[in-house]
Amino acid sequence: MASAGNREYKSGLIRWIEYRMPVFSLLDGVIGRDYPTPKNLNYWWNLGSILGLALVIQIATGIFLAMHYIPTADGAFDSVQNIMRNVNNGWLLRYVHANGASLFFVAVYIHIFRAFYYGSYKAPRELLWFLGVFIFVIMMAAAFTGYVLPWGQMSFWAATVITNLFSVIPLVGDEVTMWLWGGFSVGSPTVQRFFSLHYLLPFVVAAIIVLHIWALHVHGSSNPLGINVKGPQDTIAFHPYYTAKDAVGFGVFLLLLAFIVFYEPNYLNHPDNFNPANPLVTPPNIVPEWYFLPFYAILRSMPDKTLGVILFVGSIAVLFLVPFLDTSRVRSAKFRPVFRQFFWIFVADAILLGFVGANPPEGTWVIIGRLATAYYFAHFFLILPFVGWLERPKPLPDSIAQPVLGDSAPEAAE
């Protein structure tokens, strides 16, 4: 019988396929019964699988939407209306795609904050973290290009504002901006470029996710205790235990997506984007989608455009430095009482930046935005290193099995 290690497959069809292409043994090793997983993973570890499901939904709905979309300044807005009104179930495809993007970012942000809390970025998982940040950056590019495609008022002016930021690049800034526009202003060539990028980037994300999973399997998943696996007593097979747990996460995600799609499909849309793009009428407050608001607040809070762009780019680039800025040898915040307090302050600061980004850059909001921006960078460059040096963490357990199984846990192998 065809086998993976010591596992034998009884089905004749599976044996036939496995002998010629060992796909089933590969799946068993990656997400199946031959992949040992820490036995104490909680539901925060479901986010990776949920993000995979969300990406599949986005790609599938995007392909069908692309069949009916017209990437020109004259046809984009009308083609979206045609999808909504005349294409069979077109309204469903568009609402799932648009709101699925929002839930995608909800899951991504929770995933990132979970990594911050449990120290999942620390050695030897730095490369895993870097790949995750690359995925986040490409997701932001894909989401922004997608936001432009409906070609409503907010889409047009968001494209105008954001593409103009590239003009601050020394020497080549104007050329890069004109290349993005495809001319001397935002127009049909811009829509065509953004449509091409929006179609391509999700597949780039999928390719990097393969590398992300590969890096994950080298040293295995982290865990809430932040300690290394000591032996078989600390692990269980991924299937059926965590596949069943992931199924619960999938159900919650799909129920939430269904609720938004069927009851509040336009809740997160800006009212101005229901009007066709008009270069002669500027909206009173140009804002991007909600998931860009914290970074947009950092950009707008600065009095100088160049400084704002530097801090805007720096607010994302600093994520690559996190494994080196956190000087504590203890991974999990469960054993770091001081860091845990600063972590929740940082979460509150990120939410505050989101509120600042949604409001006009004037009056008190400017002051709040600058203070919140200062704390954002202070968290990475001051709090992370100094807390790591000065904090005295709580004692770590000897193994994962000890806190999970208590007195009945077998002793860890030496």
Short mmCIF file of C-alpha atoms in Angstrom, two decimals:
data_model
loop_
_atom_site.label_atom_id
_atom_site.label_comp_id
_atom_site.label_asym_id
_atom_site.label_seq_id
_atom_site.Cartn_x
_atom_site.Cartn_y
_atom_site.Cartn_z
CA MET A 1 0.00 0.00 0.00
CA ALA A 2 1.17 3.57 -0.69
CA SER A 3 2.22 5.25 2.52
CA ALA A 4 3.52 8.45 4.06
CA GLY A 5 6.12 7.38 6.58
CA ASN A 6 4.33 4.66 8.49
CA ARG A 7 0.87 5.62 7.21
CA GLU A 8 -0.86 3.42 4.68
CA TYR A 9 -3.74 4.43 2.42
CA LYS A 10 -6.48 1.84 1.95
CA SER A 11 -8.29 3.48 -0.97
CA GLY A 12 -7.18 2.15 -4.33
CA LEU A 13 -7.62 5.54 -6.00
CA ILE A 14 -5.55 7.30 -3.33
CA ARG A 15 -2.84 4.65 -3.64
CA TRP A 16 -2.82 5.07 -7.43
CA ILE A 17 -2.44 8.87 -7.17
CA GLU A 18 0.02 8.71 -4.26
CA TYR A 19 2.35 6.34 -6.13
CA ARG A 20 2.53 8.74 -9.08
CA MET A 21 2.33 12.05 -7.21
CA PRO A 22 2.61 11.93 -3.39
CA VAL A 23 0.11 14.70 -2.79
CA PHE A 24 -1.70 13.02 0.10
CA SER A 25 1.47 12.40 2.08
CA LEU A 26 2.37 16.03 1.48
CA LEU A 27 -0.99 17.19 2.85
CA ASP A 28 -0.60 14.88 5.85
CA GLY A 29 2.75 16.44 6.56
CA VAL A 30 1.56 20.05 6.12
CA ILE A 31 -1.98 20.14 7.56
CA GLY A 32 -2.73 16.54 8.45
CA ARG A 33 -2.08 13.71 10.85
CA ASP A 34 1.71 13.76 10.40
CA TYR A 35 2.14 17.40 11.41
CA PRO A 36 2.75 17.69 15.19
CA THR A 37 1.23 20.85 16.67
CA PRO A 38 1.50 22.33 20.18
CA LYS A 39 -1.44 21.02 22.18
CA ASN A 40 -2.27 24.35 23.85
CA LEU A 41 -3.15 26.48 20.81
CA ASN A 42 -6.24 28.62 21.42
CA TYR A 43 -8.71 30.15 18.98
CA TRP A 44 -6.37 33.10 18.25
CA TRP A 45 -4.37 30.59 16.20
CA ASN A 46 -7.38 30.08 13.92
CA LEU A 47 -6.67 33.39 12.20
CA GLY A 48 -4.10 31.95 9.80
CA SER A 49 -6.57 29.42 8.39
CA ILE A 50 -9.34 32.03 8.31
CA LEU A 51 -7.08 34.34 6.29
CA GLY A 52 -6.49 31.51 3.82
CA LEU A 53 -10.25 31.06 3.43
CA ALA A 54 -10.74 34.82 3.02
CA LEU A 55 -8.09 34.96 0.28
CA VAL A 56 -9.80 32.13 -1.63
CA ILE A 57 -13.14 33.99 -1.39
CA GLN A 58 -11.56 37.24 -2.61
CA ILE A 59 -9.84 35.60 -5.57
CA ALA A 60 -12.92 33.59 -6.59
CA THR A 61 -15.34 36.53 -6.42
CA GLY A 62 -12.79 38.85 -8.02
CA ILE A 63 -12.39 36.61 -11.07
CA PHE A 64 -16.14 36.62 -11.72
CA LEU A 65 -16.38 40.39 -11.19
CA ALA A 66 -13.51 40.97 -13.62
CA MET A 67 -15.57 39.28 -16.35
CA HIS A 68 -18.05 42.17 -16.29
CA TYR A 69 -15.87 45.12 -15.27
CA ILE A 70 -14.81 47.77 -17.80
CA PRO A 71 -11.47 49.38 -16.76
CA THR A 72 -11.95 52.82 -18.29
CA ALA A 73 -12.85 56.17 -16.77
CA ASP A 74 -16.04 56.28 -18.86
CA GLY A 75 -17.11 52.69 -18.27
CA ALA A 76 -15.93 51.75 -14.75
CA PHE A 77 -18.74 53.30 -12.69
CA ASP A 78 -21.47 52.15 -15.09
CA SER A 79 -20.04 48.62 -15.27
CA VAL A 80 -20.21 48.36 -11.49
CA GLN A 81 -23.85 49.48 -11.60
CA ASN A 82 -24.48 46.91 -14.33
CA ILE A 83 -22.97 44.19 -12.12
CA MET A 84 -25.22 45.24 -9.27
CA ARG A 85 -28.43 45.49 -11.30
CA ASN A 86 -28.25 43.25 -14.36
CA VAL A 87 -25.72 40.45 -13.83
CA ASN A 88 -27.25 37.36 -12.25
CA ASN A 89 -26.25 37.44 -8.56
CA GLY A 90 -23.81 40.23 -9.39
CA TRP A 91 -24.91 42.16 -6.31
CA LEU A 92 -23.99 39.16 -4.16
CA LEU A 93 -20.56 38.77 -5.76
CA ARG A 94 -19.74 42.44 -5.30
CA TYR A 95 -20.98 42.67 -1.71
CA VAL A 96 -19.10 39.50 -0.75
CA HIS A 97 -15.93 40.83 -2.42
CA ALA A 98 -16.14 44.33 -0.93
CA ASN A 99 -17.11 43.30 2.60
CA GLY A 100 -14.87 40.26 2.46
CA ALA A 101 -11.94 42.65 2.06
CA SER A 102 -12.93 44.41 5.28
CA LEU A 103 -13.21 41.15 7.20
CA PHE A 104 -9.89 40.10 5.65
CA PHE A 105 -8.25 43.12 7.29
CA VAL A 106 -10.07 42.52 10.57
CA ALA A 107 -8.52 39.05 10.66
CA VAL A 108 -5.11 40.39 9.60
CA TYR A 109 -5.01 43.03 12.34
CA ILE A 110 -6.07 40.53 14.99
CA HIS A 111 -3.42 38.14 13.64
CA ILE A 112 -0.74 40.85 13.91
CA PHE A 113 -1.74 41.89 17.43
CA ARG A 114 -1.81 38.23 18.47
CA ALA A 115 1.78 37.92 17.23
CA PHE A 116 2.72 41.03 19.22
CA TYR A 117 1.12 39.68 22.39
CA TYR A 118 2.57 36.19 22.23
CA GLY A 119 5.95 37.16 20.73
CA SER A 120 5.51 34.98 17.66
CA TYR A 121 8.05 37.11 15.76
CA LYS A 122 11.01 36.16 17.97
CA ALA A 123 13.85 33.80 17.10
CA PRO A 124 13.84 31.46 15.31
CA ARG A 125 10.71 32.74 13.53
CA GLU A 126 11.99 36.11 12.28
CA LEU A 127 11.79 35.12 8.61
CA LEU A 128 8.23 33.90 9.15
CA TRP A 129 7.42 37.36 10.53
CA PHE A 130 9.13 39.16 7.62
CA LEU A 131 7.10 37.16 5.10
CA GLY A 132 3.95 38.00 7.03
CA VAL A 133 4.74 41.73 6.88
CA PHE A 134 5.40 41.44 3.13
CA ILE A 135 1.98 39.83 2.75
CA PHE A 136 0.43 42.70 4.73
CA VAL A 137 2.07 45.33 2.52
CA ILE A 138 0.95 43.63 -0.70
CA MET A 139 -2.55 43.25 0.74
CA MET A 140 -2.65 47.00 1.37
CA ALA A 141 -1.62 47.65 -2.25
CA ALA A 142 -4.27 45.23 -3.51
CA ALA A 143 -6.95 46.79 -1.31
CA PHE A 144 -6.07 50.33 -2.37
CA THR A 145 -6.13 49.51 -6.09
CA GLY A 146 -9.46 47.76 -5.54
CA TYR A 147 -10.88 50.82 -3.76
CA VAL A 148 -10.18 52.90 -6.86
CA LEU A 149 -11.94 50.58 -9.33
CA PRO A 150 -15.61 51.55 -8.62
CA TRP A 151 -14.57 55.02 -9.84
CA GLY A 152 -16.84 56.94 -7.54
CA GLN A 153 -16.01 60.33 -6.08
CA MET A 154 -14.03 58.95 -3.15
CA SER A 155 -12.26 56.42 -5.37
CA PHE A 156 -11.07 59.13 -7.76
CA TRP A 157 -9.86 61.55 -5.09
CA ALA A 158 -8.25 58.83 -2.98
CA ALA A 159 -6.28 57.79 -6.07
CA THR A 160 -5.32 61.42 -6.69
CA VAL A 161 -4.13 62.02 -3.13
CA ILE A 162 -2.26 58.76 -2.60
CA THR A 163 -0.52 58.67 -5.99
CA ASN A 164 0.63 62.26 -5.43
CA LEU A 165 2.57 61.05 -2.39
CA PHE A 166 5.08 59.37 -4.72
CA SER A 167 6.10 62.81 -5.96
CA VAL A 168 8.18 63.35 -2.79
CA ILE A 169 10.64 60.63 -3.86
CA PRO A 170 13.91 62.42 -4.69
CA LEU A 171 14.85 62.69 -8.39
CA VAL A 172 12.30 60.19 -9.75
CA GLY A 173 9.16 61.13 -7.81
CA ASP A 174 7.40 62.97 -10.62
CA GLU A 175 8.21 60.23 -13.13
CA VAL A 176 6.86 57.51 -10.81
CA THR A 177 3.67 59.50 -10.25
CA MET A 178 3.12 60.02 -13.98
CA TRP A 179 3.75 56.32 -14.60
CA LEU A 180 1.06 55.43 -12.07
CA TRP A 181 -1.32 57.89 -13.69
CA GLY A 182 -0.45 56.81 -17.23
CA GLY A 183 -0.46 60.48 -18.20
CA PHE A 184 -0.54 63.92 -16.64
CA SER A 185 -3.53 63.27 -14.37
CA VAL A 186 -5.68 60.49 -12.97
CA GLY A 187 -7.80 59.03 -15.78
CA SER A 188 -8.52 55.94 -17.89
CA PRO A 189 -4.88 54.74 -18.00
CA THR A 190 -4.85 54.94 -14.20
CA VAL A 191 -7.92 52.71 -13.98
CA GLN A 192 -6.35 50.20 -16.37
CA ARG A 193 -3.09 50.10 -14.38
CA PHE A 194 -4.89 49.70 -11.06
CA PHE A 195 -7.17 47.01 -12.48
CA SER A 196 -4.16 45.03 -13.69
CA LEU A 197 -2.41 45.37 -10.34
CA HIS A 198 -5.55 44.53 -8.40
CA TYR A 199 -6.00 41.34 -10.42
CA LEU A 200 -2.34 40.32 -10.08
CA LEU A 201 -1.51 41.10 -6.45
CA PRO A 202 -3.78 38.48 -4.77
CA PHE A 203 -1.90 35.77 -6.67
CA VAL A 204 1.38 37.28 -5.45
CA VAL A 205 -0.03 37.09 -1.93
CA ALA A 206 -0.93 33.44 -2.48
CA ALA A 207 2.62 32.68 -3.64
CA ILE A 208 4.18 34.35 -0.59
CA ILE A 209 1.73 32.49 1.66
CA VAL A 210 3.27 29.25 0.36
CA LEU A 211 6.66 30.52 1.57
CA HIS A 212 5.03 31.66 4.81
CA ILE A 213 3.66 28.16 5.48
CA TRP A 214 7.02 26.65 4.53
CA ALA A 215 8.81 28.86 7.05
CA LEU A 216 6.15 28.03 9.66
CA HIS A 217 6.78 24.30 9.31
CA VAL A 218 10.54 24.58 9.80
CA HIS A 219 10.28 25.35 13.53
CA GLY A 220 6.56 24.70 14.01
CA SER A 221 3.82 26.94 15.35
CA SER A 222 4.41 29.17 18.32
CA ASN A 223 2.05 28.77 21.26
CA PRO A 224 0.40 30.89 24.00
CA LEU A 225 3.10 30.02 26.53
CA GLY A 226 5.86 31.05 24.15
CA ILE A 227 8.07 28.08 25.10
CA ASN A 228 9.65 25.49 22.85
CA VAL A 229 8.15 22.05 22.33
CA LYS A 230 10.06 19.59 24.55
CA GLY A 231 8.82 16.32 23.10
CA PRO A 232 5.82 14.28 21.92
CA GLN A 233 4.02 14.96 25.21
CA ASP A 234 3.70 18.63 24.12
CA THR A 235 2.10 18.02 20.73
CA ILE A 236 -0.94 16.54 19.03
CA ALA A 237 -1.68 15.90 15.36
CA PHE A 238 -3.04 18.84 13.42
CA HIS A 239 -5.80 16.63 12.01
CA PRO A 240 -8.42 16.01 13.28
CA TYR A 241 -7.97 18.24 16.34
CA TYR A 242 -7.12 21.59 14.79
CA THR A 243 -8.97 21.01 11.54
CA ALA A 244 -12.14 20.68 13.64
CA LYS A 245 -11.19 23.82 15.54
CA ASP A 246 -10.55 25.68 12.29
CA ALA A 247 -13.97 24.58 11.04
CA VAL A 248 -15.52 26.45 13.97
CA GLY A 249 -13.53 29.54 13.02
CA PHE A 250 -14.65 29.22 9.42
CA GLY A 251 -18.25 29.04 10.55
CA VAL A 252 -17.96 32.20 12.64
CA PHE A 253 -16.22 34.06 9.80
CA LEU A 254 -18.80 33.01 7.20
CA LEU A 255 -21.72 33.85 9.50
CA LEU A 256 -20.30 37.32 10.14
CA LEU A 257 -19.70 37.84 6.42
CA ALA A 258 -23.24 36.67 5.62
CA PHE A 259 -24.73 39.01 8.22
CA ILE A 260 -22.91 42.03 6.77
CA VAL A 261 -23.67 41.09 3.16
CA PHE A 262 -27.39 40.51 3.71
CA TYR A 263 -28.17 43.12 6.37
CA GLU A 264 -25.57 45.93 6.24
CA PRO A 265 -23.78 45.60 2.88
CA ASN A 266 -23.08 49.33 2.50
CA TYR A 267 -22.34 50.18 6.12
CA LEU A 268 -18.59 50.55 5.48
CA ASN A 269 -18.96 52.39 2.15
CA HIS A 270 -18.51 56.15 1.94
CA PRO A 271 -21.66 57.97 0.67
CA ASP A 272 -19.62 60.01 -1.85
CA ASN A 273 -18.55 56.85 -3.60
CA PHE A 274 -22.12 56.30 -4.83
CA ASN A 275 -21.61 59.30 -7.14
CA PRO A 276 -19.56 59.04 -10.35
CA ALA A 277 -16.03 60.46 -10.23
CA ASN A 278 -15.94 64.20 -10.92
CA PRO A 279 -12.54 65.91 -11.12
CA LEU A 280 -14.22 69.32 -10.74
CA VAL A 281 -15.85 68.61 -7.33
CA THR A 282 -13.60 67.87 -4.35
CA PRO A 283 -15.21 66.00 -1.40
CA PRO A 284 -15.07 67.96 1.89
CA ASN A 285 -13.12 65.17 3.63
CA ILE A 286 -11.16 62.67 1.54
CA VAL A 287 -10.75 59.41 3.44
CA PRO A 288 -9.66 55.90 2.44
CA GLU A 289 -11.21 52.64 3.60
CA TRP A 290 -11.32 52.12 7.36
CA TYR A 291 -8.38 49.71 7.44
CA PHE A 292 -6.03 52.46 6.18
CA LEU A 293 -7.21 55.12 8.64
CA PRO A 294 -4.50 54.71 11.33
CA PHE A 295 -1.73 55.13 8.73
CA TYR A 296 -3.66 57.91 7.01
CA ALA A 297 -3.89 59.74 10.34
CA ILE A 298 -0.10 59.57 10.70
CA LEU A 299 0.26 60.98 7.18
CA ARG A 300 -2.13 63.89 7.71
CA SER A 301 -1.02 64.82 11.21
CA MET A 302 2.29 66.20 10.00
CA PRO A 303 2.54 69.86 8.89
CA ASP A 304 4.95 68.96 6.08
CA LYS A 305 4.06 66.64 3.18
CA THR A 306 7.50 65.06 2.96
CA LEU A 307 7.64 64.41 6.72
CA GLY A 308 4.15 62.96 6.60
CA VAL A 309 5.11 60.54 3.82
CA ILE A 310 8.30 59.51 5.66
CA LEU A 311 6.35 58.73 8.82
CA PHE A 312 3.60 57.04 6.82
CA VAL A 313 6.11 54.68 5.18
CA GLY A 314 8.00 54.35 8.47
CA SER A 315 4.86 53.30 10.35
CA ILE A 316 4.72 50.18 8.16
CA ALA A 317 8.47 49.64 7.69
CA VAL A 318 9.01 49.60 11.46
CA LEU A 319 7.15 46.28 11.59
CA PHE A 320 10.18 44.65 9.94
CA LEU A 321 12.33 45.78 12.89
CA VAL A 322 10.13 44.39 15.66
CA PRO A 323 12.13 41.13 16.15
CA PHE A 324 15.25 43.24 16.78
CA LEU A 325 13.64 46.01 18.85
CA ASP A 326 12.06 43.64 21.38
CA THR A 327 14.98 42.78 23.68
CA SER A 328 13.15 40.41 26.04
CA ARG A 329 14.05 36.72 25.82
CA VAL A 330 10.55 35.78 26.99
CA ARG A 331 8.07 35.53 24.15
CA SER A 332 4.59 35.49 25.64
CA ALA A 333 3.03 38.49 27.40
CA LYS A 334 1.46 35.98 29.81
CA PHE A 335 4.75 36.11 31.70
CA ARG A 336 5.52 39.80 31.08
CA PRO A 337 3.19 41.89 33.29
CA VAL A 338 4.78 45.25 32.43
CA PHE A 339 4.84 44.65 28.69
CA ARG A 340 1.22 43.47 28.83
CA GLN A 341 0.09 46.89 30.08
CA PHE A 342 1.97 48.69 27.32
CA PHE A 343 0.57 46.27 24.75
CA TRP A 344 -3.01 47.27 25.55
CA ILE A 345 -2.05 50.96 25.50
CA PHE A 346 -0.61 50.38 22.03
CA VAL A 347 -3.86 48.72 20.88
CA ALA A 348 -5.83 51.71 22.19
CA ASP A 349 -3.42 54.07 20.42
CA ALA A 350 -3.92 52.27 17.09
CA ILE A 351 -7.71 52.50 17.48
CA LEU A 352 -7.40 56.20 18.36
CA LEU A 353 -5.36 56.80 15.20
CA GLY A 354 -8.20 55.19 13.25
CA PHE A 355 -10.68 57.70 14.68
CA VAL A 356 -8.29 60.55 13.93
CA GLY A 357 -7.93 59.41 10.32
CA ALA A 358 -11.71 59.40 9.86
CA ASN A 359 -12.05 63.05 10.92
CA PRO A 360 -10.93 66.25 9.16
CA PRO A 361 -7.31 67.26 9.91
CA GLU A 362 -8.17 70.38 11.86
CA GLY A 363 -8.42 71.65 15.41
CA THR A 364 -8.08 69.14 18.23
CA TRP A 365 -7.85 66.18 15.86
CA VAL A 366 -4.47 67.40 14.60
CA ILE A 367 -3.06 67.58 18.14
CA ILE A 368 -4.47 64.18 19.06
CA GLY A 369 -3.08 62.73 15.82
CA ARG A 370 0.43 64.02 16.53
CA LEU A 371 0.41 62.72 20.11
CA ALA A 372 -0.92 59.32 18.98
CA THR A 373 1.71 59.21 16.22
CA ALA A 374 4.46 60.00 18.71
CA TYR A 375 3.32 57.18 20.97
CA TYR A 376 3.06 54.78 18.02
CA PHE A 377 6.75 55.17 17.23
CA ALA A 378 7.74 55.40 20.90
CA HIS A 379 6.20 51.98 21.47
CA PHE A 380 8.60 50.41 18.99
CA PHE A 381 11.77 52.44 19.53
CA LEU A 382 11.57 53.13 23.29
CA ILE A 383 9.09 50.89 25.08
CA LEU A 384 9.96 47.57 23.40
CA PRO A 385 13.73 47.73 24.02
CA PHE A 386 13.66 49.35 27.48
CA VAL A 387 10.89 47.16 28.88
CA GLY A 388 12.74 44.13 27.59
CA TRP A 389 15.87 45.20 29.46
CA LEU A 390 14.25 46.28 32.71
CA GLU A 391 11.28 43.93 33.14
CA ARG A 392 11.48 40.83 35.35
CA PRO A 393 9.22 38.20 33.75
CA LYS A 394 7.37 35.54 35.69
CA PRO A 395 8.86 32.01 35.77
CA LEU A 396 8.19 29.90 32.68
CA PRO A 397 6.74 26.37 32.91
CA ASP A 398 9.03 23.45 32.11
CA SER A 399 6.92 22.27 29.19
CA ILE A 400 3.63 22.83 27.40
CA ALA A 401 2.22 19.64 28.89
CA GLN A 402 2.64 20.86 32.46
CA PRO A 403 0.08 23.72 32.47
CA VAL A 404 -2.19 21.86 30.00
CA LEU A 405 -2.37 18.51 31.81
CA GLY A 406 -1.37 19.61 35.31
CA ASP A 407 -0.15 16.89 37.69
CA SER A 408 -1.00 14.16 35.17
CA ALA A 409 1.52 15.47 32.63
CA PRO A 410 4.42 13.15 31.83
CA GLU A 411 7.86 14.52 32.57
CA ALA A 412 9.63 16.16 29.66
CA ALA A 413 12.34 14.13 28.03
CA GLU A 414 15.82 15.40 28.78
#
